[in-house]
mmCIF file of C-alpha atoms and ligand atoms in Angstrom:
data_model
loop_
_atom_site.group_PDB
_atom_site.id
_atom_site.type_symbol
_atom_site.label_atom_id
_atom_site.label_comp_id
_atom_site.label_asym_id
_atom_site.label_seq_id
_atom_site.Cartn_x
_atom_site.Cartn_y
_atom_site.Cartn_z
ATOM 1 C CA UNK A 1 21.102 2.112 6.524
ATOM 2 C CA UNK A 2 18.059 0.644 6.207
ATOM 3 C CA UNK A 3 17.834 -0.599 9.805
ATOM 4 C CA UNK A 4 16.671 -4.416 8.490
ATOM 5 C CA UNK A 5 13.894 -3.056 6.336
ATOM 6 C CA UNK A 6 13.201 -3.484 2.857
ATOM 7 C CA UNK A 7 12.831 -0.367 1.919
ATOM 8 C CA UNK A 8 13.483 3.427 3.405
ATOM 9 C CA UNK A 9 10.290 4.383 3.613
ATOM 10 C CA UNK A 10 9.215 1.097 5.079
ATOM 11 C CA UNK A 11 11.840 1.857 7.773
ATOM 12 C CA UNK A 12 10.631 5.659 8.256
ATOM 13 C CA UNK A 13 6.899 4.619 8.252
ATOM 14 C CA UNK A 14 8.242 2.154 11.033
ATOM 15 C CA UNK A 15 9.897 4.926 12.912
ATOM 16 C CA UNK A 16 7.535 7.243 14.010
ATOM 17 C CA UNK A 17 6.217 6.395 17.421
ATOM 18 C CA UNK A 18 9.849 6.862 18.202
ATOM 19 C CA UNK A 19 10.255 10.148 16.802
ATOM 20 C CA UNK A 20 7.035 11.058 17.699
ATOM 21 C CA UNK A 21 7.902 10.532 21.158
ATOM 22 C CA UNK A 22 11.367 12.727 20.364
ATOM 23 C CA UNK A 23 9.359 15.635 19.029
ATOM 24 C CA UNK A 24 6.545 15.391 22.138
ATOM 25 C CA UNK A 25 9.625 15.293 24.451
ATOM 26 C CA UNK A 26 10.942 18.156 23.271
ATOM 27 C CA UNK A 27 7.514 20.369 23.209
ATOM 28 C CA UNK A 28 6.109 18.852 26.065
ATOM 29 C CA UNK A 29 8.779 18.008 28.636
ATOM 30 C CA UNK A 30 8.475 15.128 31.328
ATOM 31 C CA UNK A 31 6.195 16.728 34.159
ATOM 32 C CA UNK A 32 5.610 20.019 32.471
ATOM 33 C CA UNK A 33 2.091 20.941 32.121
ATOM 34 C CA UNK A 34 2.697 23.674 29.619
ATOM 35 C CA UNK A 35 3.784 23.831 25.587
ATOM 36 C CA UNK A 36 7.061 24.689 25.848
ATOM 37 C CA UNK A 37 8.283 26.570 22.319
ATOM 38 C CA UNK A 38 11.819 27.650 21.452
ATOM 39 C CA UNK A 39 10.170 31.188 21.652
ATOM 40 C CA UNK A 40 6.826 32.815 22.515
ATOM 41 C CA UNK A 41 4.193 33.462 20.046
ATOM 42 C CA UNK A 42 1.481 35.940 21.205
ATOM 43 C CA UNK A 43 -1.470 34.371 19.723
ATOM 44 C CA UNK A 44 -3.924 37.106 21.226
ATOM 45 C CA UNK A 45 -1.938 39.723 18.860
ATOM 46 C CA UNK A 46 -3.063 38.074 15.496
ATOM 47 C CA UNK A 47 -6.636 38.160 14.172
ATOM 48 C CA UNK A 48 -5.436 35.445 11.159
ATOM 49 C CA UNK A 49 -2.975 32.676 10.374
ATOM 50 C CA UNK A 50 -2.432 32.441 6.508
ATOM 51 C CA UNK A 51 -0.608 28.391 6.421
ATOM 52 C CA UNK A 52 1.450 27.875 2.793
ATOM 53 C CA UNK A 53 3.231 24.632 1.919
ATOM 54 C CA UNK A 54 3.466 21.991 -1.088
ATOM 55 C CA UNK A 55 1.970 18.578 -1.811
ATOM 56 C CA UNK A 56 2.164 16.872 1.840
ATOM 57 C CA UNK A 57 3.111 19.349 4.120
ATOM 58 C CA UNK A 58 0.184 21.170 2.237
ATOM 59 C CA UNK A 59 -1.983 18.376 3.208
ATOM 60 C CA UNK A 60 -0.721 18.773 7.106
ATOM 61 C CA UNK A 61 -1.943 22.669 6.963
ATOM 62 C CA UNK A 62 -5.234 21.223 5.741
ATOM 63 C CA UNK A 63 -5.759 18.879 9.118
ATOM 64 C CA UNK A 64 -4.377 22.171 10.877
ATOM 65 C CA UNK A 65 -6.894 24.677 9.791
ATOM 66 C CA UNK A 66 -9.353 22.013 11.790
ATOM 67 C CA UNK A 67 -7.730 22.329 14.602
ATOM 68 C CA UNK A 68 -6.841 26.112 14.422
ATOM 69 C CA UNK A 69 -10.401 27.301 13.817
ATOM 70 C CA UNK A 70 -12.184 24.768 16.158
ATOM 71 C CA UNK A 71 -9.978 25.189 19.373
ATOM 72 C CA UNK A 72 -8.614 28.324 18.992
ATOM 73 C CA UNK A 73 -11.538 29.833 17.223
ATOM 74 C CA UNK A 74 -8.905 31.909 14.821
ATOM 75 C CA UNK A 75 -9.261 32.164 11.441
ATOM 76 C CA UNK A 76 -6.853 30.438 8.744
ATOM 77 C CA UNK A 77 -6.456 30.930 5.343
ATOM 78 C CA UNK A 78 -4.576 27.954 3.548
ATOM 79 C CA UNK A 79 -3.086 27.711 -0.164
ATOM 80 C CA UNK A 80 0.075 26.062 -1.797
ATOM 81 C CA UNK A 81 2.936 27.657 -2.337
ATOM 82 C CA UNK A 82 2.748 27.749 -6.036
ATOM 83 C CA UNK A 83 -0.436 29.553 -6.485
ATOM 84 C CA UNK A 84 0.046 31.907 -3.511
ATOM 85 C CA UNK A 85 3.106 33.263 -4.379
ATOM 86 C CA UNK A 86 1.571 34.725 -8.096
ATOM 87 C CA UNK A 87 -1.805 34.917 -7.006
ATOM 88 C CA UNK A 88 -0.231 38.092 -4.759
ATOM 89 C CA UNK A 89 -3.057 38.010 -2.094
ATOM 90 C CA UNK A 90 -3.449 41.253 0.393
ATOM 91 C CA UNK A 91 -1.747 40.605 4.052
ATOM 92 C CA UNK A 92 -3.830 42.338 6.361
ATOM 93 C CA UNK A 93 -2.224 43.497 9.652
ATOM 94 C CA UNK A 94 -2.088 40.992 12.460
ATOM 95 C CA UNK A 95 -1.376 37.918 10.003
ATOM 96 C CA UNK A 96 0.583 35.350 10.872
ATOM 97 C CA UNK A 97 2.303 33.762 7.630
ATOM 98 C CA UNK A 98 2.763 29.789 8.630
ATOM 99 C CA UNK A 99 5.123 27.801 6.567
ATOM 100 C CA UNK A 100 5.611 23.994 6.038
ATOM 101 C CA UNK A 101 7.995 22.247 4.749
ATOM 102 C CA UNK A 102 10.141 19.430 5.341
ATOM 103 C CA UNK A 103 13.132 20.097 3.430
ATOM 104 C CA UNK A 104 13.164 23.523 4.110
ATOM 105 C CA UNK A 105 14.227 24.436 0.412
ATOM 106 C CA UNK A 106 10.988 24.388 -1.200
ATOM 107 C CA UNK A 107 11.528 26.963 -3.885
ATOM 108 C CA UNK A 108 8.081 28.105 -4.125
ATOM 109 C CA UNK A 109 7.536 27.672 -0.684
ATOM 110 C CA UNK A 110 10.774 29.853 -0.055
ATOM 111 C CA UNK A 111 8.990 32.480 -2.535
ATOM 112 C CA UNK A 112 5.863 32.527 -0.698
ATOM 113 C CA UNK A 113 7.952 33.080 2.267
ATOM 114 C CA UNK A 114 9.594 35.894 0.895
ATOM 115 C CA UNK A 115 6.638 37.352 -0.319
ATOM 116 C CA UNK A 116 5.312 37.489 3.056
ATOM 117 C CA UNK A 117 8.590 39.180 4.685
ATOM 118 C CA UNK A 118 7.453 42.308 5.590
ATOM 119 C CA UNK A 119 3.943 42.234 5.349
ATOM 120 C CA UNK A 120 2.586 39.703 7.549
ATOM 121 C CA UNK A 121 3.254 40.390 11.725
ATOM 122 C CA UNK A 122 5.345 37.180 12.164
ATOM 123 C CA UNK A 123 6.732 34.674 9.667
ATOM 124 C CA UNK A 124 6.687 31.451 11.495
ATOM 125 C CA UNK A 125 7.655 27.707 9.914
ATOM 126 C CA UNK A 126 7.614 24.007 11.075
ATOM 127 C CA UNK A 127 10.321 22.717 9.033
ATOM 128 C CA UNK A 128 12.712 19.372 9.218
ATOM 129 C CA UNK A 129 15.768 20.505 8.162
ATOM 130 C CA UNK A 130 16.830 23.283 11.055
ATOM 131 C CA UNK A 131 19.667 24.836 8.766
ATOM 132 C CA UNK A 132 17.374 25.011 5.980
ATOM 133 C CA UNK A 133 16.386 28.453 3.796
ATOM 134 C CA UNK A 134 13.185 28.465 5.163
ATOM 135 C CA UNK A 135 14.330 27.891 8.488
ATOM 136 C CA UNK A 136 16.592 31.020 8.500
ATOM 137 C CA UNK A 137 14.390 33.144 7.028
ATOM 138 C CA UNK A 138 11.283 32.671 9.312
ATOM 139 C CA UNK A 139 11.111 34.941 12.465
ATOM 140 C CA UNK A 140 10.412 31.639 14.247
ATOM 141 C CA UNK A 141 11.156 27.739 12.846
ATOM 142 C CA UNK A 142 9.471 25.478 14.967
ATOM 143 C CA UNK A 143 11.573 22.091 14.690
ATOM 144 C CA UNK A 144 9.631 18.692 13.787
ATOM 145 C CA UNK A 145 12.544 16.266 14.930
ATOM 146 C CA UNK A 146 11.978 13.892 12.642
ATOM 147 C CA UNK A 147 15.404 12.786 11.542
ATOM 148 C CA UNK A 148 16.139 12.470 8.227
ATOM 149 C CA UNK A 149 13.575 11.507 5.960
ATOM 150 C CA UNK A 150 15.040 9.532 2.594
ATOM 151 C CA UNK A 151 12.125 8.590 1.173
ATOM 152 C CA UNK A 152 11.048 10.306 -1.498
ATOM 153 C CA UNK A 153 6.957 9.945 -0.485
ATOM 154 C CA UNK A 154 6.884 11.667 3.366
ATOM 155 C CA UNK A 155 5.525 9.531 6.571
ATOM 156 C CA UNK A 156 7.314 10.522 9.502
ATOM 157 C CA UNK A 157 7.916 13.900 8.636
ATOM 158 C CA UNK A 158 3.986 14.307 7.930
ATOM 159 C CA UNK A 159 2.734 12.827 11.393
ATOM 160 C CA UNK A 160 6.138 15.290 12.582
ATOM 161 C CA UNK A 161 4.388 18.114 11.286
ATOM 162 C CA UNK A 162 1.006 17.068 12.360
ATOM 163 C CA UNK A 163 2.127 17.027 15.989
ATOM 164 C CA UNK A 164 4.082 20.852 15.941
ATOM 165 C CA UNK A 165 0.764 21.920 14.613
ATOM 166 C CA UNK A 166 -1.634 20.442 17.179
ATOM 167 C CA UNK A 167 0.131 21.692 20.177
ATOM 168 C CA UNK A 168 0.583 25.015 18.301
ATOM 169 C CA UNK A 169 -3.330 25.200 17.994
ATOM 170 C CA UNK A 170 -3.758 24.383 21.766
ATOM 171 C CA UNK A 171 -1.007 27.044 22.911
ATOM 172 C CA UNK A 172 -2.902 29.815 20.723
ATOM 173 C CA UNK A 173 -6.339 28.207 21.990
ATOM 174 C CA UNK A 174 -5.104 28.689 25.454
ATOM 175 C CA UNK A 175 -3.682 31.887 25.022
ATOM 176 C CA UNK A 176 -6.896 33.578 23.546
ATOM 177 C CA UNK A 177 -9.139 31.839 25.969
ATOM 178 C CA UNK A 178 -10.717 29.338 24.018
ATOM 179 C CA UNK A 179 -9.963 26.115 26.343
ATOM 180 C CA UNK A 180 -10.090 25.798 29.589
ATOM 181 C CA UNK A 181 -6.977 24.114 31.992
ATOM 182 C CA UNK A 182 -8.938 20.619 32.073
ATOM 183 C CA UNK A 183 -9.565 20.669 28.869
ATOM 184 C CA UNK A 184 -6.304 21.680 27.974
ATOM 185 C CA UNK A 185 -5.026 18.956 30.382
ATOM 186 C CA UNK A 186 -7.043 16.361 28.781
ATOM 187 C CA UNK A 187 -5.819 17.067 25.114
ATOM 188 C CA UNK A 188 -1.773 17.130 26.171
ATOM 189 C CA UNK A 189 -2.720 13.330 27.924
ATOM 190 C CA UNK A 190 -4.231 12.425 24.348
ATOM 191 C CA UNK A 191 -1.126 13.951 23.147
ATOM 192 C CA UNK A 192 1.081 11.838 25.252
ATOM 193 C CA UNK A 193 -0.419 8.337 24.485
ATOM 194 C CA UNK A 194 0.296 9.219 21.217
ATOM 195 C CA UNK A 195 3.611 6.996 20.780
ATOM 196 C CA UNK A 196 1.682 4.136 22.151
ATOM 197 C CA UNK A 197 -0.988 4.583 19.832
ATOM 198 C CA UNK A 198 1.165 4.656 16.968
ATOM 199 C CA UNK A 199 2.504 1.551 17.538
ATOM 200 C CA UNK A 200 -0.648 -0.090 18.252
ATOM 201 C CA UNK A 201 -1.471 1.004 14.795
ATOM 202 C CA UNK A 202 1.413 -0.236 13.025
ATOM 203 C CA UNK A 203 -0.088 -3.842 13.439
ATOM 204 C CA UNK A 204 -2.554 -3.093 10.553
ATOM 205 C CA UNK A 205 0.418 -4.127 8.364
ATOM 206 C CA UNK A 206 0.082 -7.777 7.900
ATOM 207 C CA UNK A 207 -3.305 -7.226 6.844
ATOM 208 C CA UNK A 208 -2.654 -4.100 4.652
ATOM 209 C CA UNK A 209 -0.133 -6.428 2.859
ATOM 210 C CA UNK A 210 -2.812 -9.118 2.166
ATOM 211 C CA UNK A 211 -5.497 -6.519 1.265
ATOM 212 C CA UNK A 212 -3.014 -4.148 -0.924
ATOM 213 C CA UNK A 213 -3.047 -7.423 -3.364
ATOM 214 C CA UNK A 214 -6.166 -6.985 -4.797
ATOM 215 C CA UNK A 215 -5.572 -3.174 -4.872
ATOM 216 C CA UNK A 216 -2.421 -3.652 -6.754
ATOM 217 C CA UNK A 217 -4.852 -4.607 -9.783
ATOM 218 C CA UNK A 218 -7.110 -1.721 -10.139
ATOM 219 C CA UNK A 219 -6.780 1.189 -12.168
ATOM 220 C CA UNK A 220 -8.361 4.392 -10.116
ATOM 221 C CA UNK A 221 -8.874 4.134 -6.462
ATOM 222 C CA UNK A 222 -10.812 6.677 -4.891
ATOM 223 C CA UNK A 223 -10.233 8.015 -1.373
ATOM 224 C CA UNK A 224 -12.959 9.620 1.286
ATOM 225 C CA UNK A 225 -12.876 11.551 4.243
ATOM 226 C CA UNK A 226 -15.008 14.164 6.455
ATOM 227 C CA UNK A 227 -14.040 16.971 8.663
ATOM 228 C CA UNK A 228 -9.925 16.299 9.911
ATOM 229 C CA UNK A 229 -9.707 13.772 7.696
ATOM 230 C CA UNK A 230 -10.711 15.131 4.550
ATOM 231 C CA UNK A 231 -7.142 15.805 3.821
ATOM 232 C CA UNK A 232 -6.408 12.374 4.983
ATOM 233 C CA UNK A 233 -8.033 11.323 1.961
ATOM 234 C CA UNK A 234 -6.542 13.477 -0.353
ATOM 235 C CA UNK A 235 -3.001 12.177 1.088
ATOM 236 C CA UNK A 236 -3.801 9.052 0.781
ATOM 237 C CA UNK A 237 -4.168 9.300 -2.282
ATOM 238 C CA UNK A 238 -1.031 11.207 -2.903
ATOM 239 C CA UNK A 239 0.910 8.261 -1.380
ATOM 240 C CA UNK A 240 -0.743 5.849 -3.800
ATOM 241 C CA UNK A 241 -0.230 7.755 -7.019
ATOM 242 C CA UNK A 242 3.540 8.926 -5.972
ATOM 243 C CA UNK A 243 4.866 5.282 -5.232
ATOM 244 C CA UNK A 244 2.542 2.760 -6.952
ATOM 245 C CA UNK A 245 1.178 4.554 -10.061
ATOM 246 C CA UNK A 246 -2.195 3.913 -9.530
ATOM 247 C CA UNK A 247 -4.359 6.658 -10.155
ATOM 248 C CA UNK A 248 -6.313 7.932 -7.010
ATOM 249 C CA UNK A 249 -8.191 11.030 -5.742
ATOM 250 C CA UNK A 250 -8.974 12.199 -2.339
ATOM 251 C CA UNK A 251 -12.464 13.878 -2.018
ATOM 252 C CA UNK A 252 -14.516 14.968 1.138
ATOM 253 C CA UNK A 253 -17.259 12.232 1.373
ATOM 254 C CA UNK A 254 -19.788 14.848 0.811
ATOM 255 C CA UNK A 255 -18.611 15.779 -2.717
ATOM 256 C CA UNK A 256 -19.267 12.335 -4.070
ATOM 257 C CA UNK A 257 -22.513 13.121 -5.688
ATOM 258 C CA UNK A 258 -21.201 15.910 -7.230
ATOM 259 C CA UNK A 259 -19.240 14.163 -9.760
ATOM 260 C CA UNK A 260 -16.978 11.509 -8.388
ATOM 261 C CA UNK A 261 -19.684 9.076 -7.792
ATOM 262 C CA UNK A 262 -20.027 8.646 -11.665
ATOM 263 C CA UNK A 263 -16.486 6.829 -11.572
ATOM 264 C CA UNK A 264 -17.821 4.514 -9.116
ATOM 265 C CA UNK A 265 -18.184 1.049 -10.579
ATOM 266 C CA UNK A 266 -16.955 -3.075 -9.228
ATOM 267 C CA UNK A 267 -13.139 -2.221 -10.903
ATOM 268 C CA UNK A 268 -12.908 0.966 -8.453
ATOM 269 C CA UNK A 269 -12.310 0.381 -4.996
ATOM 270 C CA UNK A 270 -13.575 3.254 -2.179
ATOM 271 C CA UNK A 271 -11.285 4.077 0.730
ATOM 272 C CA UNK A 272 -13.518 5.591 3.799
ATOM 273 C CA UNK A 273 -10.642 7.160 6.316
ATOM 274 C CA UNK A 274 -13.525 7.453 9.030
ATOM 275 C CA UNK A 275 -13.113 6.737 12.606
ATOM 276 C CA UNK A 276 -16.483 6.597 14.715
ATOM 277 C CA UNK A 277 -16.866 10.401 15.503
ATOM 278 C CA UNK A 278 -19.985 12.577 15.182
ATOM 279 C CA UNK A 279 -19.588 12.731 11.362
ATOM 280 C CA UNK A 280 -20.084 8.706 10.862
ATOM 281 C CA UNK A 281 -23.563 8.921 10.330
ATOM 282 C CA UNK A 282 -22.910 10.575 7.071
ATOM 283 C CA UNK A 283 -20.212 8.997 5.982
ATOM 284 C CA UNK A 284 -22.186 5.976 6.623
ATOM 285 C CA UNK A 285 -24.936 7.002 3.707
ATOM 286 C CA UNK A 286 -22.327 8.256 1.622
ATOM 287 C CA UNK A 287 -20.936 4.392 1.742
ATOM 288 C CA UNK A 288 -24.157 2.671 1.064
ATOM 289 C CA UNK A 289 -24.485 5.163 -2.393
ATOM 290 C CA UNK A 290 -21.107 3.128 -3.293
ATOM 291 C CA UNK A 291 -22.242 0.050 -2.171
ATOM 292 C CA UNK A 292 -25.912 0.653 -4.386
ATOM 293 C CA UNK A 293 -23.841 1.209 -7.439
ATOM 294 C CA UNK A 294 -21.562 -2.019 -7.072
ATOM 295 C CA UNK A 295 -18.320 -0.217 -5.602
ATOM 296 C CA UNK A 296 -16.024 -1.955 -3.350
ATOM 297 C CA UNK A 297 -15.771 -0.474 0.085
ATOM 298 C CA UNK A 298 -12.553 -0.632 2.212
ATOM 299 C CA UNK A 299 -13.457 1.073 5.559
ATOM 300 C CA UNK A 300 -10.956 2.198 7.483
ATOM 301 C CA UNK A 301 -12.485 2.455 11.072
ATOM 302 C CA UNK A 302 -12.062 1.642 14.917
ATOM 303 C CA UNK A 303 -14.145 -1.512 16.323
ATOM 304 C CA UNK A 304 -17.436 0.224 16.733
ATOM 305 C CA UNK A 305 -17.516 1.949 13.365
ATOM 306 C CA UNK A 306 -16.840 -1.136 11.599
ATOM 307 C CA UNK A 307 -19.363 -2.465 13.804
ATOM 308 C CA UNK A 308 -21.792 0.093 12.929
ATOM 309 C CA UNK A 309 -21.029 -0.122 8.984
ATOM 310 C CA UNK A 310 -22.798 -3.379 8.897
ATOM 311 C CA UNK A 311 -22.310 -5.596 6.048
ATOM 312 C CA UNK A 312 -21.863 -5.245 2.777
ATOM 313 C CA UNK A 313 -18.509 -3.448 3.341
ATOM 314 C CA UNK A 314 -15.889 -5.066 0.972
ATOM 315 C CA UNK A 315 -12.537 -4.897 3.344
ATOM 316 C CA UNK A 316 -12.031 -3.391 6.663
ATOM 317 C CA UNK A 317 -9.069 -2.286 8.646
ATOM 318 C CA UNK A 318 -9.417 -2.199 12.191
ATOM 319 C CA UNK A 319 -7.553 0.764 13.929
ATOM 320 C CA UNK A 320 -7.343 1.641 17.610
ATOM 321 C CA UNK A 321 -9.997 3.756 18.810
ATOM 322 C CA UNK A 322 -8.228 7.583 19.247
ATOM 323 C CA UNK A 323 -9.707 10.719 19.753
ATOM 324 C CA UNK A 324 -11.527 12.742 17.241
ATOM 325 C CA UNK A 325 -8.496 15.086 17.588
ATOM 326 C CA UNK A 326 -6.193 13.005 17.310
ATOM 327 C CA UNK A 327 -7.296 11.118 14.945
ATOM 328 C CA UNK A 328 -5.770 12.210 11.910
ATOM 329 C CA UNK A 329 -2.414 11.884 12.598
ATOM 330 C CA UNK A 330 -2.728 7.818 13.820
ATOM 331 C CA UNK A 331 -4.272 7.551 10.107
ATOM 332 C CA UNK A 332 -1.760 8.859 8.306
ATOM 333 C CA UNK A 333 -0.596 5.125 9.554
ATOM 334 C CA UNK A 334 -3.473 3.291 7.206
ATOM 335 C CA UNK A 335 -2.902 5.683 4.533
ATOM 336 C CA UNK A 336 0.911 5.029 4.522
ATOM 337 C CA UNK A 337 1.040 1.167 4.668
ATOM 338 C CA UNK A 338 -1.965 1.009 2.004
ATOM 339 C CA UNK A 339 0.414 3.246 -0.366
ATOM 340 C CA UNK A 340 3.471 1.204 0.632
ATOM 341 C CA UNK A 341 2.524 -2.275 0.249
ATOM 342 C CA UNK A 342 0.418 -1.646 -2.720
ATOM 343 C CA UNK A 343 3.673 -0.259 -4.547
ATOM 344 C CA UNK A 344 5.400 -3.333 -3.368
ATOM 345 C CA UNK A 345 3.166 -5.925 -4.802
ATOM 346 C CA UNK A 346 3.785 -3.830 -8.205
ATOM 347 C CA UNK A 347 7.148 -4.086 -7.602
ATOM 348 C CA UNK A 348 7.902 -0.355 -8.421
ATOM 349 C CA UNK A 349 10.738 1.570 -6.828
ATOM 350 C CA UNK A 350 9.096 3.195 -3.526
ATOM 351 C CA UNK A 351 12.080 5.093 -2.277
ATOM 352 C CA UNK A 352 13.131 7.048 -6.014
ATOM 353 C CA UNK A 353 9.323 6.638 -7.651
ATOM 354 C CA UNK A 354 9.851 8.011 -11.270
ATOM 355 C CA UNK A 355 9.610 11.488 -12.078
ATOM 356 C CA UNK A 356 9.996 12.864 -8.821
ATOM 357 C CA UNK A 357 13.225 14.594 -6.655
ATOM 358 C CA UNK A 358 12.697 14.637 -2.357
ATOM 359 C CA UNK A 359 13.343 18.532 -2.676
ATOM 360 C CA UNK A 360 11.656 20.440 -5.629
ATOM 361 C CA UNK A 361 14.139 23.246 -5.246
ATOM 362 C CA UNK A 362 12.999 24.545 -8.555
ATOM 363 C CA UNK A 363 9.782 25.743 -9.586
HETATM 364 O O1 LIG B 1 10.210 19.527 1.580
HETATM 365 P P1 LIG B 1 8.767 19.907 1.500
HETATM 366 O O2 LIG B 1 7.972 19.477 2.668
HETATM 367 O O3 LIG B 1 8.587 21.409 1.284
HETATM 368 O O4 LIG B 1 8.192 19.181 0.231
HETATM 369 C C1 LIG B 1 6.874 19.388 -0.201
HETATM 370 C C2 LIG B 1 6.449 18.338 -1.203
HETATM 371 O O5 LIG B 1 7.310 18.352 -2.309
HETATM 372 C C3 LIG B 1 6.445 16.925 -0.596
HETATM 373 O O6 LIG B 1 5.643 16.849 0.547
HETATM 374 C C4 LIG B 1 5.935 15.903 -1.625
HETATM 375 O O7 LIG B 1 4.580 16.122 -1.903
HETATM 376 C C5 LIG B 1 6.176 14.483 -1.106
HETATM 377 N N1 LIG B 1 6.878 13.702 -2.090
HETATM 378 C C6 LIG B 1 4.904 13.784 -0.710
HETATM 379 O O8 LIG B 1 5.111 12.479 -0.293
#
């Protein structure tokens, strides 16, 4: 049932400040002021966190090494699945192995799981499916109460996973001393307001349709992002080549001059995920070295970074302003829509794109 929607993923993409507000319900109940988890993890016991996972999930342990080392000052080591599991890496002692998935059934996930039994102190996983392989064989699954996600290209279970991991990085930052109770306080409010946020958000659509017109026609579309949303970009991007076709690459806006920017030209438009925060100056010069060479900007921004951008900028997208925190999971929004309603004005088939299975249960 695709709940009056065109398309699943339309519907799922549609769905998430409700589930969102399921999952926060669940981790942070009414009038608590505490994380609750289904079991305690003694985050002053482990020195590391290694975080494994495939394609999106792999880009949610990406945003979560941000958060991680900056509020809980602990180290994390992130790969995918596929090159962890030969590469063989050593597991010191007091590791935590972290494992993402959405289906659960990842097979190389699963292997880098099982590699890890045994050798790291605790085998922990935010998964979807609760009944799921890698459920059962973690020490600890951390549900993302999503629902079931049909779509082959993941939204809701992406900004699912996004949330388990942010309050997991501000239980182990207040467990090893690293925030203090305002602080703390101040980041669960953020936290809560995320629902309304969402949906706030989810206006952008109308004009992503409009704008995803003209992107429909290009060949290579590049995507940019600093800090938490570096991997923002390079799921963007994911999104767009799953369901549309198009070819598109994330980089970190600071990489462009070492290669990418030699792609830039009028037929390739640039994607800047970049809400106002303390990196915009930067991102800002990184735009006008697009802009110099004739590429088309689409800035992706809150009022007073569009604002700040100036002119010159070829499309904008005005989000609501968020907090640097939280930031990256409101624009997973942007990057969804963008991916969605450019597939749509190609007319391919978003919810079974070509080539690919929801569940890669085989290596
Ligand atoms: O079920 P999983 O989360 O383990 O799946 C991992 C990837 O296969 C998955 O995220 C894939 O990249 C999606 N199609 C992305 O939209």
């Amino acid at each position: 049932d695709k709940g009056g929607h065109r398309h699943f993923m339309a519907k799922e993409i549609a769905e998430q400040p409700t589930v969102l507000a399921d999952a926060i319900s669940r981790y942070l109940p009414a009038g608590a002021d505490d994380i609750v988890l289904p079991e305690a993890i003694d985050f002053t016991a482990i020195d590391r966190l290694t975080m494994v996972a495939c394609g999106t999930a792999f880009y949610a342990c990406n945003v979560a090494k941000y958060w991680f080392e900056q509020l809980a000052r602990l180290p994390v080591e992130i790969d995918v699945a596929s090159e962890f599991r030969y590469r063989e890496p050593p597991v010191p002692k007091g590791t935590a192995a972290l494992f993402v998935s959405q289906s659960g059934e990842t097979a190389d996930t699963l292997a880098a799981l099982r590699y890890c039994a045994g050798k790291a102190d605790r085998i922990l996983s935010v998964v979807n499916v609760p009944e799921s392989s890698i459920s059962r064989e973690s020490d600890l699954a951390l549900p993302i109460h999503a629902g079931v996600e049909i779509g082959v290209a993941s939204t809701k279970a992406f900004t699912c996973q996004l949330l388990v991991l942010a309050l997991l990085a501000l239980e182990a930052a207040r467990q090893r001393g690293e925030i203090t109770a305002g602080e703390l306080q101040d980041r669960l409010e953020d936290v809560r307001a995320l629902p309304g946020l969402l949906n706030q958000a989810l206006t952008i659509g109308d004009p992503v349709e409009r704008l995803s017109r003209d992107l429909a026609e290009a060949r290579d579309i590049l995507f940019l992002g600093r800090g938490a949303m570096y991997p923002l970009a390079l799921e963007g991007a994911l999104k767009l080549k799953e369901i549309s076709y198009i070819h598109a690459e994330g980089y970190a806006s600071g990489e462009l001059k070492h290669g990418p920017i030699a792609l830039v030209d009028d037929h390739v438009p640039v994607i800047v995920m970049a809400p106002r925060d303390a990196l915009f100056e930067k991102t800002i010069s990184n735009m006008q070295e697009v802009m110099a060479r004739g590429g088309r900007i689409l800035l992706v921004s809150d009022a007073k970074g569009i604002k700040s951008a100036g002119d010159g900028v070829w499309r904008t997208i005005q989000m609501p302003d968020v907090s640097a925190f939280l930031a990256p999971i409101l624009y997973a929004i942007p990057a969804q829509l963008l991916a969605y309603h450019t597939a749509v004005a190609k007319g391919t088939d978003v919810d079974q794109p070509r080539n690919l299975a929801k569940s890669v249960t085989v290596e």
